[in-house]
Amino acid sequence: MIESRETGVRPEVSALRDRPRAEVLIIGGGINGIATFRELALQGVDVALVERGDFVSGASSASSHMVHGGIRYLENGELRLVQEAVLERNRLIRNAPHYVKPLQTTIPIFKTFSGVLTAPFRLLVTHGRGRPRERGALLIKLGLLVYDTFSRAGGRVPRHRFHGARRSLTELPRLNRSVRYTASYYDASMHDPERLALDVLADGSAAGGERARAANYLAAIGLHDGRVRLRDEAAGEEFAFEADIVVNASGPWTDLTNAALGAPTSYMGGTKGSHIVLDHPELHAATAGREIFFENSDGRIVLIYPLKGRVMIGTTDIDADPREPQRCTDEEIDYFVQLAGHVFPSIRIDRSQIVYTFSGIRPLPRHDDTAPGFVSRDYRIVPGWIGRVRVLSLVGGKWTTFRALAEHLGDETLRLLGRRRRVSTRNTPIGGGAGYPRDAAGRALWIARHRGDHDPELAGALLDRYGTRAAEVLRALPASPRELPRLPGHSAEEFAHLARTEHVLHLDDLLLRRTSVAFVGGLSVAALEEAAEAVAEALGWDGERVREEVERAAAILRDAHRVELGRPGAAPL
């Protein structure tokens, strides 16, 4: 967003500073905070949201790009969570079809009875403590039968299928020849999680108008005399903000936020999850468009997931300190390469094929000596007070259940405010999912109606990228947009439109979260300069600022994502 010419302060910050009060202040601009913002805005609540960094730049930016019911949680006994997650998966396929689509997932299975006795023992006796073991065909079959039962309500995906070795190797000929069975079931792909979150945010802002204000790069740094102290990380200005209720939705940093507000807590015990992205056509073809979910004999898992013409491999589950920056380590890369090599032993995988890595901390509850993989993925809302200010702290939560979580958190907030719910979000389309065409004929009709003077191919590409919000982007573009040579498929005018309308403050906001150009790899210093020049006028950047933003983005790509511009492979730590 463009800074005010008179004050040098962004308009969204000015909106909060000039009216420093709301009924509810949400701290944390990840998906759960943003979804709660939309929920309350739709109920007519005067709500404000602040995020110390960019929106969706923390835990929410490090997801496995899936919307799933969590079949593994059945072994933890988390039946309520699995049922809720499956229902929410189905709703997202319906409400956000532009970003959430059914995804076939296949589990290669190398044993028949493994885990049948140890899984119940871990659930009922040791409660997740001790060394996990590989799950065999019988245990996976039982789990998928239960999973299908949960999927019946509003079913949006087919039932699971089980195949023996011959059929499995016919469908996936590059699989390890030792495979005995494969189990295939459906969850859903979320191919642009950050853009999905931005759609939720935009819907909340549109629903609430002046009573729904949100600002990124605005940190909550303390609480004094009943008011939260906010600091604009761009301009350096500080001001106080008052609210009847403060919702702490800062994810893995929930305890740190409460401590900054003057009431230390010890609710959280997050674990680190890392991923790597490969430019590997051979491996991409071997997946046959499916996610491959493999479990090793020691209970460790790996996901091999074709996405955006690349292959993403994840994830780890390691205890982590939220005060420290998170990076994908060499040990994690070795783990991914080793296990992926076991699934597809005839395919060579090495570090030179890595184009991007990312890592984040899951907002899990404190779990002491429970194994990370068995820590509950469910969520809870902890009420409390800091002085005379009512505080609701969110503990836990996952991408799939963000709407249901926000509904529960919204209802608790409404109860404390003495207000009633006006509308439900269960069937509310999200952003560009409203009116999104469901078939080829509908797609052709939408393009014909909205392309104007633009090429149909461009209109179709933008429809894939933004859903029906592509109509807004098309209206902002000239008939022949200036394509960026080093960023194929994108135009200077498209980038400028995003910069003007989507809270872009830094170049990395554009590269990492408004678009997928960093994720797919191949960036160079010249490409960063090209992107920065494209948004310079919209953001009021002079030549010096352009240079600073390019240097900042290059440093973030190198240090956080191990991308060495212009060079293949993972940059050294």
Short mmCIF file of C-alpha atoms in Angstrom, two decimals, residues 89-557:
data_model
loop_
_atom_site.label_atom_id
_atom_site.label_comp_id
_atom_site.label_asym_id
_atom_site.label_seq_id
_atom_site.Cartn_x
_atom_site.Cartn_y
_atom_site.Cartn_z
CA ARG A 89 -11.70 -30.10 3.69
CA ASN A 90 -14.94 -30.74 1.84
CA ARG A 91 -16.14 -27.21 2.55
CA LEU A 92 -12.92 -25.70 1.23
CA ILE A 93 -13.16 -27.72 -1.97
CA ARG A 94 -16.61 -26.18 -2.37
CA ASN A 95 -15.95 -22.65 -1.07
CA ALA A 96 -12.44 -22.09 -2.44
CA PRO A 97 -12.31 -24.20 -5.62
CA HIS A 98 -9.79 -21.83 -7.21
CA TYR A 99 -7.10 -22.80 -4.66
CA VAL A 100 -8.30 -26.10 -3.13
CA LYS A 101 -8.77 -29.15 -5.33
CA PRO A 102 -9.03 -32.92 -4.69
CA LEU A 103 -5.64 -34.63 -4.59
CA GLN A 104 -4.99 -38.33 -4.89
CA THR A 105 -2.56 -39.58 -2.27
CA THR A 106 -0.86 -42.96 -2.48
CA ILE A 107 0.85 -44.82 0.36
CA PRO A 108 3.44 -47.46 -0.66
CA ILE A 109 3.22 -50.31 1.86
CA PHE A 110 6.02 -52.81 2.43
CA LYS A 111 4.59 -54.86 5.32
CA THR A 112 1.27 -56.49 6.13
CA PHE A 113 0.79 -56.62 9.91
CA SER A 114 3.31 -54.11 11.27
CA GLY A 115 1.89 -51.73 13.88
CA VAL A 116 -1.31 -53.65 14.57
CA LEU A 117 -0.29 -54.21 18.20
CA THR A 118 2.07 -51.28 18.79
CA ALA A 119 -0.30 -48.57 17.54
CA PRO A 120 -3.04 -49.30 20.13
CA PHE A 121 -0.35 -49.63 22.81
CA ARG A 122 1.07 -46.20 21.97
CA LEU A 123 -2.41 -44.69 22.00
CA LEU A 124 -3.81 -46.30 25.14
CA VAL A 125 -0.76 -46.97 27.32
CA THR A 126 2.22 -44.77 26.47
CA HIS A 127 0.17 -41.88 24.97
CA GLY A 128 2.58 -41.20 22.13
CA ARG A 129 5.80 -41.88 24.02
CA GLY A 130 8.36 -44.31 22.72
CA ARG A 131 9.66 -45.23 19.30
CA PRO A 132 7.07 -45.43 16.48
CA ARG A 133 7.02 -48.33 14.03
CA GLU A 134 6.10 -48.62 10.39
CA ARG A 135 2.38 -49.13 9.81
CA GLY A 136 1.47 -52.20 7.79
CA ALA A 137 -1.32 -52.85 5.30
CA LEU A 138 -3.89 -54.07 7.83
CA LEU A 139 -3.54 -51.03 10.10
CA ILE A 140 -3.66 -48.62 7.14
CA LYS A 141 -6.73 -50.40 5.76
CA LEU A 142 -8.55 -50.04 9.07
CA GLY A 143 -7.63 -46.38 9.26
CA LEU A 144 -8.86 -45.67 5.74
CA LEU A 145 -12.19 -47.39 6.42
CA VAL A 146 -12.73 -45.03 9.34
CA TYR A 147 -11.52 -42.11 7.24
CA ASP A 148 -14.04 -42.89 4.50
CA THR A 149 -16.80 -42.99 7.11
CA PHE A 150 -15.95 -39.44 8.18
CA SER A 151 -15.84 -38.35 4.53
CA ARG A 152 -19.43 -39.31 3.81
CA ALA A 153 -20.95 -36.06 5.11
CA GLY A 154 -20.90 -33.64 2.21
CA GLY A 155 -18.57 -36.06 0.46
CA ARG A 156 -16.40 -34.33 -2.12
CA VAL A 157 -13.81 -37.00 -2.76
CA PRO A 158 -13.88 -40.70 -3.80
CA ARG A 159 -13.36 -43.56 -1.37
CA HIS A 160 -9.97 -45.18 -0.90
CA ARG A 161 -8.60 -48.03 -3.01
CA PHE A 162 -6.19 -50.84 -2.13
CA HIS A 163 -4.00 -52.56 -4.72
CA GLY A 164 -1.51 -55.40 -4.66
CA ALA A 165 2.04 -55.20 -5.94
CA ARG A 166 1.29 -55.93 -9.62
CA ARG A 167 -1.40 -53.26 -10.01
CA SER A 168 0.63 -50.82 -7.93
CA LEU A 169 3.70 -51.15 -10.14
CA THR A 170 1.57 -50.88 -13.27
CA GLU A 171 0.19 -47.54 -12.09
CA LEU A 172 3.50 -46.31 -10.62
CA PRO A 173 6.25 -48.25 -12.45
CA ARG A 174 9.14 -46.33 -10.83
CA LEU A 175 8.11 -47.39 -7.30
CA ASN A 176 10.42 -49.57 -5.22
CA ARG A 177 9.88 -53.13 -6.54
CA SER A 178 9.66 -54.41 -2.95
CA VAL A 179 6.27 -52.77 -2.50
CA ARG A 180 3.55 -55.23 -1.41
CA TYR A 181 0.53 -52.96 -1.64
CA THR A 182 -0.49 -49.38 -2.26
CA ALA A 183 -3.37 -47.58 -0.61
CA SER A 184 -4.77 -44.57 -2.47
CA TYR A 185 -7.18 -42.08 -0.98
CA TYR A 186 -8.14 -38.47 -1.60
CA ASP A 187 -7.49 -35.33 0.36
CA ALA A 188 -7.00 -31.93 -1.23
CA SER A 189 -4.24 -29.79 -2.66
CA MET A 190 -3.94 -26.16 -1.55
CA HIS A 191 -1.61 -24.94 -4.25
CA ASP A 192 -1.46 -21.27 -3.16
CA PRO A 193 -1.99 -21.07 0.62
CA GLU A 194 -0.76 -17.48 0.96
CA ARG A 195 -3.11 -16.26 -1.74
CA LEU A 196 -5.99 -18.15 -0.12
CA ALA A 197 -5.26 -16.32 3.14
CA LEU A 198 -5.13 -12.97 1.34
CA ASP A 199 -8.57 -13.71 -0.13
CA VAL A 200 -9.91 -14.40 3.38
CA LEU A 201 -8.40 -11.10 4.56
CA ALA A 202 -9.87 -9.15 1.65
CA ASP A 203 -13.30 -10.68 2.29
CA GLY A 204 -13.13 -9.58 5.93
CA SER A 205 -12.09 -6.05 5.02
CA ALA A 206 -14.86 -5.78 2.43
CA ALA A 207 -17.48 -7.12 4.84
CA GLY A 208 -16.57 -4.78 7.69
CA GLY A 209 -15.58 -1.62 5.87
CA GLU A 210 -14.25 0.98 8.30
CA ARG A 211 -15.06 -1.36 11.20
CA ALA A 212 -12.60 -4.01 9.93
CA ARG A 213 -9.04 -2.66 9.86
CA ALA A 214 -5.89 -4.68 9.31
CA ALA A 215 -2.23 -3.75 9.02
CA ASN A 216 0.93 -5.77 8.44
CA TYR A 217 4.36 -4.78 9.73
CA LEU A 218 2.66 -3.40 12.84
CA ALA A 219 3.92 -5.11 16.00
CA ALA A 220 2.26 -5.40 19.41
CA ILE A 221 5.18 -4.63 21.73
CA GLY A 222 3.58 -4.14 25.13
CA LEU A 223 0.57 -3.17 27.20
CA HIS A 224 0.32 -0.12 29.44
CA ASP A 225 -2.64 1.32 31.31
CA GLY A 226 -5.02 -1.10 29.61
CA ARG A 227 -3.91 -0.27 26.07
CA VAL A 228 -1.74 -2.26 23.68
CA ARG A 229 1.36 -0.49 22.42
CA LEU A 230 1.80 -0.83 18.64
CA ARG A 231 4.90 -0.07 16.61
CA ASP A 232 4.92 0.59 12.87
CA GLU A 233 7.93 -1.41 11.70
CA ALA A 234 8.14 0.68 8.52
CA ALA A 235 7.96 4.22 9.92
CA GLY A 236 9.13 3.51 13.48
CA GLU A 237 6.13 5.29 15.01
CA GLU A 238 4.50 3.93 18.17
CA PHE A 239 0.99 4.49 19.45
CA ALA A 240 -1.46 2.98 21.94
CA PHE A 241 -4.54 1.03 20.95
CA GLU A 242 -7.49 0.07 23.15
CA ALA A 243 -9.80 -2.93 22.81
CA ASP A 244 -12.39 -4.70 24.93
CA ILE A 245 -10.92 -8.07 24.00
CA VAL A 246 -7.45 -8.99 22.76
CA VAL A 247 -7.20 -12.21 20.74
CA ASN A 248 -3.69 -13.63 20.77
CA ALA A 249 -3.45 -15.60 17.53
CA SER A 250 0.30 -15.35 17.11
CA GLY A 251 0.81 -19.09 16.64
CA PRO A 252 4.15 -20.47 17.85
CA TRP A 253 4.86 -17.05 19.37
CA THR A 254 1.74 -17.02 21.58
CA ASP A 255 3.76 -17.29 24.80
CA LEU A 256 6.19 -14.60 23.63
CA THR A 257 3.30 -12.27 22.79
CA ASN A 258 1.71 -12.80 26.20
CA ALA A 259 5.08 -12.11 27.84
CA ALA A 260 5.41 -8.87 25.86
CA LEU A 261 1.95 -7.87 27.09
CA GLY A 262 3.02 -8.52 30.67
CA ALA A 263 1.54 -11.96 31.39
CA PRO A 264 4.00 -14.78 30.56
CA THR A 265 2.50 -18.17 29.71
CA SER A 266 3.86 -21.60 28.77
CA TYR A 267 1.16 -22.95 26.48
CA MET A 268 3.24 -23.68 23.39
CA GLY A 269 5.63 -26.43 22.32
CA GLY A 270 5.84 -26.16 18.57
CA THR A 271 7.78 -28.42 16.25
CA LYS A 272 9.72 -27.51 13.15
CA GLY A 273 8.67 -28.70 9.71
CA SER A 274 10.89 -28.25 6.65
CA HIS A 275 10.43 -28.83 2.91
CA ILE A 276 12.57 -28.76 -0.20
CA VAL A 277 11.44 -28.00 -3.77
CA LEU A 278 13.12 -29.75 -6.71
CA ASP A 279 13.20 -29.00 -10.41
CA HIS A 280 13.17 -32.69 -11.35
CA PRO A 281 11.01 -33.67 -14.36
CA GLU A 282 11.80 -37.38 -13.98
CA LEU A 283 10.62 -37.49 -10.37
CA HIS A 284 7.64 -35.31 -11.24
CA ALA A 285 6.57 -37.78 -13.93
CA ALA A 286 7.08 -40.73 -11.57
CA THR A 287 4.45 -39.41 -9.15
CA ALA A 288 1.78 -39.58 -11.89
CA GLY A 289 0.18 -36.42 -10.49
CA ARG A 290 -0.27 -37.93 -7.00
CA GLU A 291 1.12 -37.10 -3.64
CA ILE A 292 3.21 -40.03 -2.39
CA PHE A 293 3.04 -40.50 1.37
CA PHE A 294 5.75 -42.85 2.59
CA GLU A 295 6.54 -44.08 6.09
CA ASN A 296 9.94 -45.51 6.93
CA SER A 297 10.50 -48.49 9.24
CA ASP A 298 11.40 -46.12 12.10
CA GLY A 299 8.07 -44.29 11.80
CA ARG A 300 9.46 -41.26 9.98
CA ILE A 301 7.46 -40.06 6.98
CA VAL A 302 8.12 -38.20 3.77
CA LEU A 303 5.72 -36.54 1.34
CA ILE A 304 6.59 -36.39 -2.36
CA TYR A 305 4.23 -33.93 -3.95
CA PRO A 306 4.09 -32.63 -7.58
CA LEU A 307 3.28 -28.92 -7.46
CA LYS A 308 3.59 -26.05 -9.95
CA GLY A 309 5.76 -28.12 -12.27
CA ARG A 310 8.16 -28.89 -9.42
CA VAL A 311 8.35 -31.62 -6.77
CA MET A 312 8.03 -30.68 -3.11
CA ILE A 313 9.40 -33.07 -0.51
CA GLY A 314 8.65 -32.75 3.20
CA THR A 315 8.29 -32.74 6.09
CA THR A 316 10.14 -33.02 9.39
CA ASP A 317 8.80 -32.89 12.94
CA ILE A 318 11.52 -31.56 15.27
CA ASP A 319 11.24 -29.63 18.53
CA ALA A 320 12.10 -25.99 17.89
CA ASP A 321 12.58 -22.67 19.68
CA PRO A 322 10.31 -19.89 18.29
CA ARG A 323 12.91 -17.29 19.29
CA GLU A 324 15.32 -18.69 16.71
CA PRO A 325 15.09 -18.38 12.90
CA GLN A 326 14.14 -21.65 11.23
CA ARG A 327 15.97 -23.04 8.21
CA CYS A 328 15.98 -26.36 6.41
CA THR A 329 19.25 -27.97 7.52
CA ASP A 330 21.66 -30.22 5.64
CA GLU A 331 20.55 -33.10 7.88
CA GLU A 332 16.92 -32.56 6.87
CA ILE A 333 17.87 -32.44 3.19
CA ASP A 334 19.79 -35.72 3.60
CA TYR A 335 16.71 -37.24 5.26
CA PHE A 336 14.46 -36.18 2.37
CA VAL A 337 16.86 -37.43 -0.30
CA GLN A 338 17.36 -40.76 1.49
CA LEU A 339 13.68 -41.56 1.98
CA ALA A 340 12.61 -40.30 -1.45
CA GLY A 341 15.36 -42.47 -2.90
CA HIS A 342 13.92 -45.46 -1.09
CA VAL A 343 10.46 -44.84 -2.63
CA PHE A 344 11.86 -44.35 -6.15
CA PRO A 345 15.28 -46.13 -6.06
CA SER A 346 15.86 -45.90 -9.82
CA ILE A 347 15.63 -42.08 -9.79
CA ARG A 348 18.70 -40.08 -8.84
CA ILE A 349 18.01 -37.17 -6.49
CA ASP A 350 20.71 -34.74 -5.42
CA ARG A 351 21.17 -31.26 -4.01
CA SER A 352 21.82 -29.63 -7.39
CA GLN A 353 18.10 -30.07 -8.21
CA ILE A 354 16.94 -28.04 -5.19
CA VAL A 355 15.48 -24.66 -6.20
CA TYR A 356 13.89 -23.60 -2.91
CA THR A 357 13.55 -24.65 0.72
CA PHE A 358 11.30 -23.46 3.50
CA SER A 359 10.83 -24.16 7.18
CA GLY A 360 8.50 -23.10 9.97
CA ILE A 361 7.22 -23.98 13.43
CA ARG A 362 3.85 -25.63 13.94
CA PRO A 363 1.79 -23.89 16.66
CA LEU A 364 1.46 -27.03 18.78
CA PRO A 365 0.76 -27.18 22.52
CA ARG A 366 3.47 -27.92 25.05
CA HIS A 367 4.08 -31.67 24.95
CA ASP A 368 6.96 -32.51 27.32
CA ASP A 369 8.26 -36.00 26.37
CA THR A 370 5.48 -36.95 23.93
CA ALA A 371 6.99 -37.73 20.53
CA PRO A 372 6.54 -34.75 18.16
CA GLY A 373 4.52 -36.77 15.65
CA PHE A 374 2.02 -37.68 18.38
CA VAL A 375 1.46 -34.15 19.71
CA SER A 376 -2.18 -33.15 19.30
CA ARG A 377 -2.96 -31.06 16.21
CA ASP A 378 -6.21 -29.95 17.81
CA TYR A 379 -6.72 -26.43 19.15
CA ARG A 380 -8.07 -24.80 22.25
CA ILE A 381 -8.95 -21.29 23.39
CA VAL A 382 -7.52 -20.19 26.75
CA PRO A 383 -9.28 -17.23 28.40
CA GLY A 384 -7.46 -14.88 30.74
CA TRP A 385 -6.84 -11.32 31.84
CA ILE A 386 -3.92 -8.95 31.56
CA GLY A 387 -4.76 -6.21 34.01
CA ARG A 388 -8.27 -5.14 33.10
CA VAL A 389 -8.02 -6.40 29.52
CA ARG A 390 -9.72 -9.65 28.57
CA VAL A 391 -7.39 -11.90 26.54
CA LEU A 392 -8.16 -15.03 24.54
CA SER A 393 -5.06 -17.06 23.65
CA LEU A 394 -5.27 -19.51 20.79
CA VAL A 395 -3.23 -22.69 21.26
CA GLY A 396 -2.84 -25.02 18.28
CA GLY A 397 -4.66 -25.00 14.99
CA LYS A 398 -3.91 -26.18 11.46
CA TRP A 399 -4.58 -24.89 7.97
CA THR A 400 -7.38 -27.33 7.19
CA THR A 401 -9.55 -26.29 10.13
CA PHE A 402 -9.00 -22.52 10.01
CA ARG A 403 -12.65 -21.74 9.28
CA ALA A 404 -14.02 -23.97 12.05
CA LEU A 405 -11.42 -22.65 14.48
CA ALA A 406 -12.36 -19.06 13.60
CA GLU A 407 -16.03 -19.92 14.06
CA HIS A 408 -15.35 -21.22 17.59
CA LEU A 409 -13.08 -18.33 18.46
CA GLY A 410 -15.60 -15.90 17.00
CA ASP A 411 -18.45 -17.41 19.00
CA GLU A 412 -16.45 -17.15 22.23
CA THR A 413 -15.63 -13.53 21.44
CA LEU A 414 -19.25 -12.73 20.63
CA ARG A 415 -20.33 -14.32 23.91
CA LEU A 416 -17.96 -12.11 25.86
CA LEU A 417 -19.19 -9.05 23.96
CA GLY A 418 -22.82 -9.99 24.60
CA ARG A 419 -23.47 -10.15 20.86
CA ARG A 420 -25.24 -12.70 18.65
CA ARG A 421 -23.99 -14.32 15.49
CA ARG A 422 -25.50 -12.84 12.33
CA VAL A 423 -24.26 -15.20 9.64
CA SER A 424 -22.48 -18.52 9.24
CA THR A 425 -19.37 -18.93 7.09
CA ARG A 426 -19.86 -22.64 6.51
CA ASN A 427 -21.11 -22.12 2.96
CA THR A 428 -19.56 -18.72 2.25
CA PRO A 429 -17.38 -18.61 -0.88
CA ILE A 430 -13.86 -17.31 -0.32
CA GLY A 431 -12.49 -14.56 -2.55
CA GLY A 432 -12.02 -15.69 -6.11
CA GLY A 433 -13.92 -18.90 -5.38
CA ALA A 434 -17.21 -16.99 -5.75
CA GLY A 435 -18.65 -17.87 -9.16
CA TYR A 436 -15.58 -19.92 -10.08
CA PRO A 437 -16.35 -22.07 -13.15
CA ARG A 438 -16.68 -25.77 -12.42
CA ASP A 439 -16.15 -27.21 -15.91
CA ALA A 440 -14.57 -26.43 -19.28
CA ALA A 441 -17.74 -24.88 -20.68
CA GLY A 442 -18.12 -22.61 -17.66
CA ARG A 443 -14.47 -21.66 -17.88
CA ALA A 444 -14.75 -20.71 -21.55
CA LEU A 445 -17.86 -18.64 -20.81
CA TRP A 446 -16.16 -16.81 -17.91
CA ILE A 447 -13.15 -15.96 -20.08
CA ALA A 448 -15.36 -14.72 -22.90
CA ARG A 449 -17.30 -12.47 -20.53
CA HIS A 450 -14.36 -10.98 -18.65
CA ARG A 451 -11.35 -10.89 -20.96
CA GLY A 452 -12.27 -7.60 -22.59
CA ASP A 453 -9.51 -6.71 -25.07
CA HIS A 454 -7.08 -9.19 -23.55
CA ASP A 455 -5.87 -12.41 -25.06
CA PRO A 456 -7.98 -15.41 -23.91
CA GLU A 457 -4.83 -17.25 -22.89
CA LEU A 458 -3.88 -14.41 -20.51
CA ALA A 459 -7.39 -14.31 -19.06
CA GLY A 460 -7.24 -18.06 -18.47
CA ALA A 461 -3.84 -17.86 -16.79
CA LEU A 462 -5.07 -15.12 -14.45
CA LEU A 463 -8.24 -17.11 -13.70
CA ASP A 464 -6.02 -20.00 -12.60
CA ARG A 465 -3.91 -17.62 -10.51
CA TYR A 466 -6.60 -15.52 -8.81
CA GLY A 467 -9.92 -17.28 -9.33
CA THR A 468 -12.72 -14.91 -10.31
CA ARG A 469 -10.78 -12.03 -8.74
CA ALA A 470 -8.89 -12.20 -12.03
CA ALA A 471 -11.58 -9.88 -13.36
CA GLU A 472 -10.20 -7.11 -11.13
CA VAL A 473 -6.66 -7.80 -12.33
CA LEU A 474 -7.72 -7.79 -15.98
CA ARG A 475 -9.39 -4.40 -15.55
CA ALA A 476 -6.12 -3.02 -14.16
CA LEU A 477 -4.05 -4.24 -17.13
CA PRO A 478 -3.65 -2.64 -20.54
CA ALA A 479 -4.67 -4.67 -23.59
CA SER A 480 -1.06 -5.73 -24.12
CA PRO A 481 0.68 -5.94 -20.74
CA ARG A 482 4.48 -5.72 -20.65
CA GLU A 483 5.68 -9.23 -19.85
CA LEU A 484 8.73 -9.45 -17.61
CA PRO A 485 11.41 -11.32 -19.61
CA ARG A 486 13.09 -12.85 -16.56
CA LEU A 487 9.78 -13.69 -14.84
CA PRO A 488 7.81 -15.39 -17.63
CA GLY A 489 4.07 -15.47 -17.24
CA HIS A 490 4.00 -12.23 -15.25
CA SER A 491 3.67 -8.64 -16.37
CA ALA A 492 4.91 -5.37 -14.91
CA GLU A 493 1.33 -4.10 -14.68
CA GLU A 494 0.18 -7.20 -12.79
CA PHE A 495 2.93 -6.75 -10.22
CA ALA A 496 2.09 -3.06 -9.88
CA HIS A 497 -1.57 -3.91 -9.30
CA LEU A 498 -0.63 -6.36 -6.53
CA ALA A 499 1.64 -3.75 -4.96
CA ARG A 500 -1.14 -1.16 -4.91
CA THR A 501 -3.93 -3.38 -3.63
CA GLU A 502 -2.44 -6.15 -1.44
CA HIS A 503 -0.48 -4.52 1.41
CA VAL A 504 2.93 -4.98 -0.25
CA LEU A 505 5.66 -3.18 1.69
CA HIS A 506 8.79 -5.07 0.62
CA LEU A 507 9.91 -6.86 -2.52
CA ASP A 508 10.01 -10.20 -0.69
CA ASP A 509 6.28 -9.81 0.09
CA LEU A 510 5.68 -9.93 -3.66
CA LEU A 511 8.12 -12.73 -4.48
CA LEU A 512 7.31 -15.06 -1.58
CA ARG A 513 3.63 -14.54 -0.76
CA ARG A 514 1.74 -12.58 -3.47
CA THR A 515 3.19 -14.80 -6.21
CA SER A 516 4.97 -18.16 -6.55
CA VAL A 517 8.03 -16.91 -8.41
CA ALA A 518 10.40 -17.77 -5.54
CA PHE A 519 8.84 -21.20 -4.96
CA VAL A 520 9.42 -22.43 -8.52
CA GLY A 521 13.04 -21.24 -8.53
CA GLY A 522 15.27 -19.86 -11.22
CA LEU A 523 15.58 -16.36 -9.79
CA SER A 524 18.55 -14.12 -10.50
CA VAL A 525 19.63 -10.69 -9.33
CA ALA A 526 18.41 -9.33 -12.67
CA ALA A 527 14.98 -10.91 -12.08
CA LEU A 528 14.75 -9.27 -8.65
CA GLU A 529 15.70 -5.92 -10.19
CA GLU A 530 13.05 -6.41 -12.86
CA ALA A 531 10.37 -7.12 -10.24
CA ALA A 532 11.43 -4.17 -8.08
CA GLU A 533 11.35 -1.78 -11.02
CA ALA A 534 7.86 -3.03 -11.91
CA VAL A 535 6.46 -1.96 -8.52
CA ALA A 536 8.66 1.08 -7.87
CA GLU A 537 6.24 3.71 -9.13
CA ALA A 538 3.23 2.13 -7.38
CA LEU A 539 5.11 2.05 -4.06
CA GLY A 540 6.93 5.35 -4.43
CA TRP A 541 10.40 3.77 -4.49
CA ASP A 542 13.37 5.73 -5.81
CA GLY A 543 16.53 4.15 -7.20
CA GLU A 544 18.13 3.79 -3.77
CA ARG A 545 15.05 2.07 -2.34
CA VAL A 546 14.95 -0.32 -5.31
CA ARG A 547 18.56 -1.28 -4.62
CA GLU A 548 17.85 -1.79 -0.90
CA GLU A 549 14.82 -3.98 -1.62
CA VAL A 550 16.76 -6.15 -4.06
CA GLU A 551 19.51 -6.62 -1.46
CA ARG A 552 16.96 -7.38 1.27
CA ALA A 553 15.11 -9.95 -0.89
CA ALA A 554 18.38 -11.61 -1.94
CA ALA A 555 19.45 -11.91 1.71
CA ILE A 556 16.11 -13.42 2.78
CA LEU A 557 16.18 -15.91 -0.09
#
